[in-house]
PDB file of N, CA and C in Angstrom:
ATOM      1  N   PRO A1445     -47.746  67.627  55.911  1.00 43.00           N
ATOM      2  CA  PRO A1445     -48.831  68.579  55.587  1.00 43.00           C
ATOM      3  C   PRO A1445     -50.274  68.329  55.634  1.00 43.00           C
ATOM      4  N   ALA A1446     -50.822  69.379  55.579  1.00 46.00           N
ATOM      5  CA  ALA A1446     -52.106  69.056  55.852  1.00 46.00           C
ATOM      6  C   ALA A1446     -52.977  68.463  54.389  1.00 46.00           C
ATOM      7  N   SER A1447     -53.954  67.891  54.379  1.00 46.00           N
ATOM      8  CA  SER A1447     -54.310  67.800  53.034  1.00 46.00           C
ATOM      9  C   SER A1447     -55.742  67.709  52.993  1.00 46.00           C
ATOM     10  N   GLY A1448     -56.572  67.954  52.008  1.00 44.00           N
ATOM     11  CA  GLY A1448     -58.016  67.693  51.963  1.00 44.00           C
ATOM     12  C   GLY A1448     -58.784  68.923  52.624  1.00 44.00           C
ATOM     13  N   GLU A1449     -59.756  68.507  53.566  1.00 48.00           N
ATOM     14  CA  GLU A1449     -60.617  69.075  54.389  1.00 48.00           C
ATOM     15  C   GLU A1449     -59.789  70.072  55.301  1.00 48.00           C
ATOM     16  N   SER A1450     -58.686  69.502  56.036  1.00 52.00           N
ATOM     17  CA  SER A1450     -57.889  70.035  56.766  1.00 52.00           C
ATOM     18  C   SER A1450     -56.798  70.972  56.636  1.00 52.00           C
ATOM     19  N   ALA A1451     -56.509  71.124  55.103  1.00 45.00           N
ATOM     20  CA  ALA A1451     -56.170  72.017  54.211  1.00 45.00           C
ATOM     21  C   ALA A1451     -56.813  73.091  54.009  1.00 45.00           C
ATOM     22  N   LEU A1452     -58.053  73.007  53.858  1.00 48.00           N
ATOM     23  CA  LEU A1452     -59.018  74.028  53.370  1.00 48.00           C
ATOM     24  C   LEU A1452     -59.224  74.837  54.632  1.00 48.00           C
ATOM     25  N   ASN A1453     -59.449  74.160  55.950  1.00 56.00           N
ATOM     26  CA  ASN A1453     -60.123  74.870  56.855  1.00 56.00           C
ATOM     27  C   ASN A1453     -58.503  75.567  57.807  1.00 56.00           C
ATOM     28  N   ALA A1454     -57.123  75.165  57.291  1.00 57.00           N
ATOM     29  CA  ALA A1454     -56.218  75.556  58.251  1.00 57.00           C
ATOM     30  C   ALA A1454     -56.190  77.224  58.459  1.00 57.00           C
ATOM     31  N   GLY A1455     -55.964  77.374  59.705  1.00 60.00           N
ATOM     32  CA  GLY A1455     -55.803  78.975  59.917  1.00 60.00           C
ATOM     33  C   GLY A1455     -57.324  79.510  60.036  1.00 60.00           C
ATOM     34  N   LEU A1456     -58.390  78.749  59.763  1.00 69.00           N
ATOM     35  CA  LEU A1456     -59.751  79.335  59.897  1.00 69.00           C
ATOM     36  C   LEU A1456     -60.116  79.423  61.490  1.00 69.00           C
ATOM     37  N   GLY A1457     -60.875  80.373  62.048  1.00 79.00           N
ATOM     38  CA  GLY A1457     -61.506  80.429  63.166  1.00 79.00           C
ATOM     39  C   GLY A1457     -62.762  79.491  63.430  1.00 79.00           C
ATOM     40  N   GLU A1458     -63.573  80.063  64.156  1.00 89.00           N
ATOM     41  CA  GLU A1458     -64.834  79.319  64.546  1.00 89.00           C
ATOM     42  C   GLU A1458     -65.671  80.052  63.983  1.00 89.00           C
ATOM     43  N   TRP A1459     -67.020  79.711  63.521  1.00 93.00           N
ATOM     44  CA  TRP A1459     -68.201  80.430  63.285  1.00 93.00           C
ATOM     45  C   TRP A1459     -68.647  80.750  64.684  1.00 93.00           C
ATOM     46  N   VAL A1460     -68.976  82.336  64.557  1.00 94.00           N
ATOM     47  CA  VAL A1460     -69.674  82.798  65.522  1.00 94.00           C
ATOM     48  C   VAL A1460     -71.193  83.044  65.324  1.00 94.00           C
ATOM     49  N   SER A1461     -71.975  82.826  66.133  1.00 93.00           N
ATOM     50  CA  SER A1461     -73.491  83.112  66.251  1.00 93.00           C
ATOM     51  C   SER A1461     -73.427  84.857  66.353  1.00 93.00           C
ATOM     52  N   VAL A1462     -74.611  85.196  65.379  1.00 89.00           N
ATOM     53  CA  VAL A1462     -74.975  86.774  65.422  1.00 89.00           C
ATOM     54  C   VAL A1462     -75.782  87.160  66.810  1.00 89.00           C
ATOM     55  N   LEU A1463     -76.262  85.833  67.388  1.00 90.00           N
ATOM     56  CA  LEU A1463     -76.918  86.083  68.680  1.00 90.00           C
ATOM     57  C   LEU A1463     -75.905  85.986  69.980  1.00 90.00           C
ATOM     58  N   ASP A1464     -74.633  85.424  70.000  1.00 94.00           N
ATOM     59  CA  ASP A1464     -73.644  85.571  70.593  1.00 94.00           C
ATOM     60  C   ASP A1464     -72.937  86.848  70.744  1.00 94.00           C
ATOM     61  N   ARG A1465     -72.520  87.776  69.489  1.00 91.00           N
ATOM     62  CA  ARG A1465     -71.625  88.763  69.288  1.00 91.00           C
ATOM     63  C   ARG A1465     -71.635  89.286  67.785  1.00 91.00           C
ATOM     64  N   LEU A1466     -71.236  90.380  67.492  1.00 88.00           N
ATOM     65  CA  LEU A1466     -71.503  90.956  66.284  1.00 88.00           C
ATOM     66  C   LEU A1466     -70.073  91.542  65.797  1.00 88.00           C
ATOM     67  N   PRO A1467     -69.653  91.286  64.623  1.00 89.00           N
ATOM     68  CA  PRO A1467     -68.320  91.685  64.265  1.00 89.00           C
ATOM     69  C   PRO A1467     -68.148  92.991  64.573  1.00 89.00           C
ATOM     70  N   ASN A1468     -67.193  93.922  64.466  1.00 88.00           N
ATOM     71  CA  ASN A1468     -66.660  95.294  64.223  1.00 88.00           C
ATOM     72  C   ASN A1468     -67.483  95.643  63.040  1.00 88.00           C
ATOM     73  N   PRO A1469     -68.046  96.738  63.129  1.00 83.00           N
ATOM     74  CA  PRO A1469     -68.779  97.181  61.698  1.00 83.00           C
ATOM     75  C   PRO A1469     -67.966  97.474  60.567  1.00 83.00           C
ATOM     76  N   ASP A1470     -66.429  97.395  60.851  1.00 86.00           N
ATOM     77  CA  ASP A1470     -65.858  98.073  59.910  1.00 86.00           C
ATOM     78  C   ASP A1470     -64.890  96.896  59.335  1.00 86.00           C
ATOM     79  N   ALA A1471     -65.035  95.724  60.078  1.00 88.00           N
ATOM     80  CA  ALA A1471     -64.233  94.541  59.862  1.00 88.00           C
ATOM     81  C   ALA A1471     -64.751  93.855  58.673  1.00 88.00           C
ATOM     82  N   GLU A1472     -63.814  93.621  57.771  1.00 89.00           N
ATOM     83  CA  GLU A1472     -64.215  92.341  56.641  1.00 89.00           C
ATOM     84  C   GLU A1472     -64.342  91.033  57.190  1.00 89.00           C
ATOM     85  N   VAL A1473     -65.392  90.271  57.420  1.00 92.00           N
ATOM     86  CA  VAL A1473     -65.416  88.956  57.782  1.00 92.00           C
ATOM     87  C   VAL A1473     -65.911  88.166  56.793  1.00 92.00           C
ATOM     88  N   LEU A1474     -66.115  86.529  57.163  1.00 92.00           N
ATOM     89  CA  LEU A1474     -66.839  85.945  56.194  1.00 92.00           C
ATOM     90  C   LEU A1474     -68.230  85.765  57.042  1.00 92.00           C
ATOM     91  N   LEU A1475     -69.368  85.968  56.016  1.00 90.00           N
ATOM     92  CA  LEU A1475     -70.630  85.995  56.378  1.00 90.00           C
ATOM     93  C   LEU A1475     -71.440  84.686  55.804  1.00 90.00           C
ATOM     94  N   TYR A1476     -72.047  83.835  56.566  1.00 92.00           N
ATOM     95  CA  TYR A1476     -72.880  82.527  55.929  1.00 92.00           C
ATOM     96  C   TYR A1476     -74.272  83.248  55.972  1.00 92.00           C
ATOM     97  N   SER A1477     -74.628  82.839  54.733  1.00 87.00           N
ATOM     98  CA  SER A1477     -76.260  83.151  54.372  1.00 87.00           C
ATOM     99  C   SER A1477     -77.152  82.198  54.506  1.00 87.00           C
ATOM    100  N   ALA A1478     -77.961  81.860  55.188  1.00 89.00           N
ATOM    101  CA  ALA A1478     -78.798  80.537  55.400  1.00 89.00           C
ATOM    102  C   ALA A1478     -79.873  80.467  54.451  1.00 89.00           C
ATOM    103  N   ARG A1479     -80.226  81.560  53.681  1.00 84.00           N
ATOM    104  CA  ARG A1479     -81.021  81.583  52.616  1.00 84.00           C
ATOM    105  C   ARG A1479     -80.392  81.173  51.147  1.00 84.00           C
ATOM    106  N   SER A1480     -79.270  81.485  51.015  1.00 84.00           N
ATOM    107  CA  SER A1480     -78.569  81.303  49.554  1.00 84.00           C
ATOM    108  C   SER A1480     -77.503  79.892  50.195  1.00 84.00           C
ATOM    109  N   LYS A1481     -77.619  79.646  51.213  1.00 89.00           N
ATOM    110  CA  LYS A1481     -76.559  78.484  51.859  1.00 89.00           C
ATOM    111  C   LYS A1481     -74.998  78.867  51.279  1.00 89.00           C
ATOM    112  N   SER A1482     -74.778  80.138  51.301  1.00 87.00           N
ATOM    113  CA  SER A1482     -73.333  80.610  50.625  1.00 87.00           C
ATOM    114  C   SER A1482     -72.610  81.189  51.841  1.00 87.00           C
ATOM    115  N   ILE A1483     -71.200  81.373  51.426  1.00 89.00           N
ATOM    116  CA  ILE A1483     -70.547  82.175  52.333  1.00 89.00           C
ATOM    117  C   ILE A1483     -69.937  83.377  51.281  1.00 89.00           C
ATOM    118  N   PHE A1484     -69.625  84.325  51.975  1.00 86.00           N
ATOM    119  CA  PHE A1484     -69.131  85.799  51.266  1.00 86.00           C
ATOM    120  C   PHE A1484     -68.511  86.618  52.297  1.00 86.00           C
ATOM    121  N   ILE A1485     -67.775  87.209  51.784  1.00 87.00           N
ATOM    122  CA  ILE A1485     -67.001  88.417  52.525  1.00 87.00           C
ATOM    123  C   ILE A1485     -67.740  89.859  52.355  1.00 87.00           C
ATOM    124  N   ASN A1486     -67.890  90.464  53.482  1.00 84.00           N
ATOM    125  CA  ASN A1486     -68.225  91.963  53.607  1.00 84.00           C
ATOM    126  C   ASN A1486     -68.131  92.352  54.965  1.00 84.00           C
ATOM    127  N   CYS A1487     -68.442  93.561  54.920  1.00 80.00           N
ATOM    128  CA  CYS A1487     -68.263  94.408  56.364  1.00 80.00           C
ATOM    129  C   CYS A1487     -69.808  94.727  56.703  1.00 80.00           C
ATOM    130  N   LEU A1488     -70.106  94.656  57.841  1.00 75.00           N
ATOM    131  CA  LEU A1488     -71.552  95.281  58.289  1.00 75.00           C
ATOM    132  C   LEU A1488     -71.845  96.720  57.918  1.00 75.00           C
ATOM    133  N   ARG A1489     -70.933  97.437  57.909  1.00 73.00           N
ATOM    134  CA  ARG A1489     -71.173  98.915  57.815  1.00 73.00           C
ATOM    135  C   ARG A1489     -71.822  99.193  56.500  1.00 73.00           C
ATOM    136  N   HIS A1490     -71.325  98.576  55.308  1.00 67.00           N
ATOM    137  CA  HIS A1490     -71.934  98.434  53.911  1.00 67.00           C
ATOM    138  C   HIS A1490     -73.148  98.063  53.946  1.00 67.00           C
ATOM    139  N   GLY A1491     -73.925  97.252  54.899  1.00 71.00           N
ATOM    140  CA  GLY A1491     -74.934  96.760  55.065  1.00 71.00           C
ATOM    141  C   GLY A1491     -74.876  95.331  53.867  1.00 71.00           C
ATOM    142  N   VAL A1492     -75.891  94.404  54.217  1.00 74.00           N
ATOM    143  CA  VAL A1492     -75.697  93.075  53.347  1.00 74.00           C
ATOM    144  C   VAL A1492     -76.788  93.236  52.455  1.00 74.00           C
ATOM    145  N   THR A1493     -76.717  93.211  50.914  1.00 71.00           N
ATOM    146  CA  THR A1493     -77.874  93.440  50.280  1.00 71.00           C
ATOM    147  C   THR A1493     -77.674  91.873  49.017  1.00 71.00           C
ATOM    148  N   GLY A1494     -78.649  91.582  48.795  1.00 69.00           N
ATOM    149  CA  GLY A1494     -78.575  90.634  47.640  1.00 69.00           C
ATOM    150  C   GLY A1494     -78.946  91.386  46.285  1.00 69.00           C
ATOM    151  N   PRO A1495     -78.465  90.471  45.335  1.00 67.00           N
ATOM    152  CA  PRO A1495     -78.582  91.157  43.723  1.00 67.00           C
ATOM    153  C   PRO A1495     -79.762  91.920  43.379  1.00 67.00           C
ATOM    154  N   TYR A1496     -81.118  91.959  44.069  1.00 73.00           N
ATOM    155  CA  TYR A1496     -82.147  93.092  43.809  1.00 73.00           C
ATOM    156  C   TYR A1496     -82.319  93.978  44.765  1.00 73.00           C
ATOM    157  N   GLY A1497     -81.252  94.100  45.607  1.00 75.00           N
ATOM    158  CA  GLY A1497     -81.291  95.046  46.906  1.00 75.00           C
ATOM    159  C   GLY A1497     -81.719  94.603  48.046  1.00 75.00           C
ATOM    160  N   GLU A1498     -82.276  93.385  48.363  1.00 74.00           N
ATOM    161  CA  GLU A1498     -82.872  93.151  49.686  1.00 74.00           C
ATOM    162  C   GLU A1498     -81.973  92.690  50.449  1.00 74.00           C
ATOM    163  N   ASN A1499     -82.433  93.239  51.959  1.00 76.00           N
ATOM    164  CA  ASN A1499     -81.656  93.250  52.875  1.00 76.00           C
ATOM    165  C   ASN A1499     -81.706  91.757  53.516  1.00 76.00           C
ATOM    166  N   LEU A1500     -80.121  91.208  53.359  1.00 74.00           N
ATOM    167  CA  LEU A1500     -79.744  89.939  53.737  1.00 74.00           C
ATOM    168  C   LEU A1500     -79.335  89.513  55.052  1.00 74.00           C
ATOM    169  N   LEU A1501     -79.425  90.669  55.782  1.00 77.00           N
ATOM    170  CA  LEU A1501     -78.851  90.612  57.057  1.00 77.00           C
ATOM    171  C   LEU A1501     -79.610  89.742  58.141  1.00 77.00           C
ATOM    172  N   PRO A1502     -80.926  89.587  57.944  1.00 82.00           N
ATOM    173  CA  PRO A1502     -81.674  88.740  58.757  1.00 82.00           C
ATOM    174  C   PRO A1502     -81.304  87.459  58.590  1.00 82.00           C
ATOM    175  N   ASP A1503     -80.816  86.908  57.242  1.00 86.00           N
ATOM    176  CA  ASP A1503     -80.546  85.784  56.768  1.00 86.00           C
ATOM    177  C   ASP A1503     -79.059  85.221  57.193  1.00 86.00           C
ATOM    178  N   ILE A1504     -78.255  86.177  57.923  1.00 88.00           N
ATOM    179  CA  ILE A1504     -76.947  85.711  58.410  1.00 88.00           C
ATOM    180  C   ILE A1504     -77.109  85.458  59.704  1.00 88.00           C
ATOM    181  N   PRO A1505     -76.818  84.015  60.162  1.00 92.00           N
ATOM    182  CA  PRO A1505     -76.803  83.397  61.455  1.00 92.00           C
ATOM    183  C   PRO A1505     -75.558  83.726  62.205  1.00 92.00           C
ATOM    184  N   TYR A1506     -74.486  83.465  60.979  1.00 93.00           N
ATOM    185  CA  TYR A1506     -72.979  83.337  61.537  1.00 93.00           C
ATOM    186  C   TYR A1506     -71.995  84.018  60.850  1.00 93.00           C
ATOM    187  N   TRP A1507     -71.261  84.483  61.305  1.00 92.00           N
ATOM    188  CA  TRP A1507     -69.982  85.022  60.707  1.00 92.00           C
ATOM    189  C   TRP A1507     -68.465  84.566  61.388  1.00 92.00           C
ATOM    190  N   MET A1508     -67.455  84.790  60.637  1.00 94.00           N
ATOM    191  CA  MET A1508     -66.192  84.268  61.167  1.00 94.00           C
ATOM    192  C   MET A1508     -65.250  85.676  60.718  1.00 94.00           C
ATOM    193  N   PRO A1509     -63.887  85.618  61.759  1.00 93.00           N
ATOM    194  CA  PRO A1509     -63.146  86.534  61.165  1.00 93.00           C
ATOM    195  C   PRO A1509     -62.373  85.692  59.946  1.00 93.00           C
ATOM    196  N   LEU A1510     -61.805  86.830  59.349  1.00 90.00           N
ATOM    197  CA  LEU A1510     -60.960  86.191  58.160  1.00 90.00           C
ATOM    198  C   LEU A1510     -59.500  85.544  58.790  1.00 90.00           C
ATOM    199  N   PRO A1511     -59.182  84.587  57.895  1.00 86.00           N
ATOM    200  CA  PRO A1511     -57.654  84.349  58.414  1.00 86.00           C
ATOM    201  C   PRO A1511     -56.611  85.044  58.090  1.00 86.00           C
ATOM    202  N   GLU A1512     -55.491  84.968  58.466  1.00 84.00           N
ATOM    203  CA  GLU A1512     -54.342  85.897  58.541  1.00 84.00           C
ATOM    204  C   GLU A1512     -53.909  85.552  57.102  1.00 84.00           C
ATOM    205  N   ALA A1513     -53.475  86.464  56.479  1.00 82.00           N
ATOM    206  CA  ALA A1513     -52.927  86.261  54.914  1.00 82.00           C
ATOM    207  C   ALA A1513     -51.662  85.290  55.157  1.00 82.00           C
ATOM    208  N   PRO A1514     -51.177  84.385  54.093  1.00 83.00           N
ATOM    209  CA  PRO A1514     -50.244  83.669  54.047  1.00 83.00           C
ATOM    210  C   PRO A1514     -48.850  84.319  54.066  1.00 83.00           C
ATOM    211  N   ASN A1515     -47.873  83.954  54.898  1.00 86.00           N
ATOM    212  CA  ASN A1515     -46.533  84.170  54.756  1.00 86.00           C
ATOM    213  C   ASN A1515     -46.057  83.838  53.282  1.00 86.00           C
ATOM    214  N   VAL A1516     -45.576  84.946  52.519  1.00 80.00           N
ATOM    215  CA  VAL A1516     -45.068  84.638  51.170  1.00 80.00           C
ATOM    216  C   VAL A1516     -43.870  85.113  50.932  1.00 80.00           C
TER     217      VAL A1516
END
């Protein structure tokens, strides 16, 4: 079985640069914020705003498709 970081990354795809390709606007994806150095889930159709309503989209250099849900 996987352990440590390999378990954390199991099933994850690769980060995609927004310069290469944008996700489907309706798809929920992982977004990386360069400003806050955080990762969150959102879809671009709803916009990407910070706690004060500021547009964070210019601060998103990478996104990643969500992994498949586990088989339970």
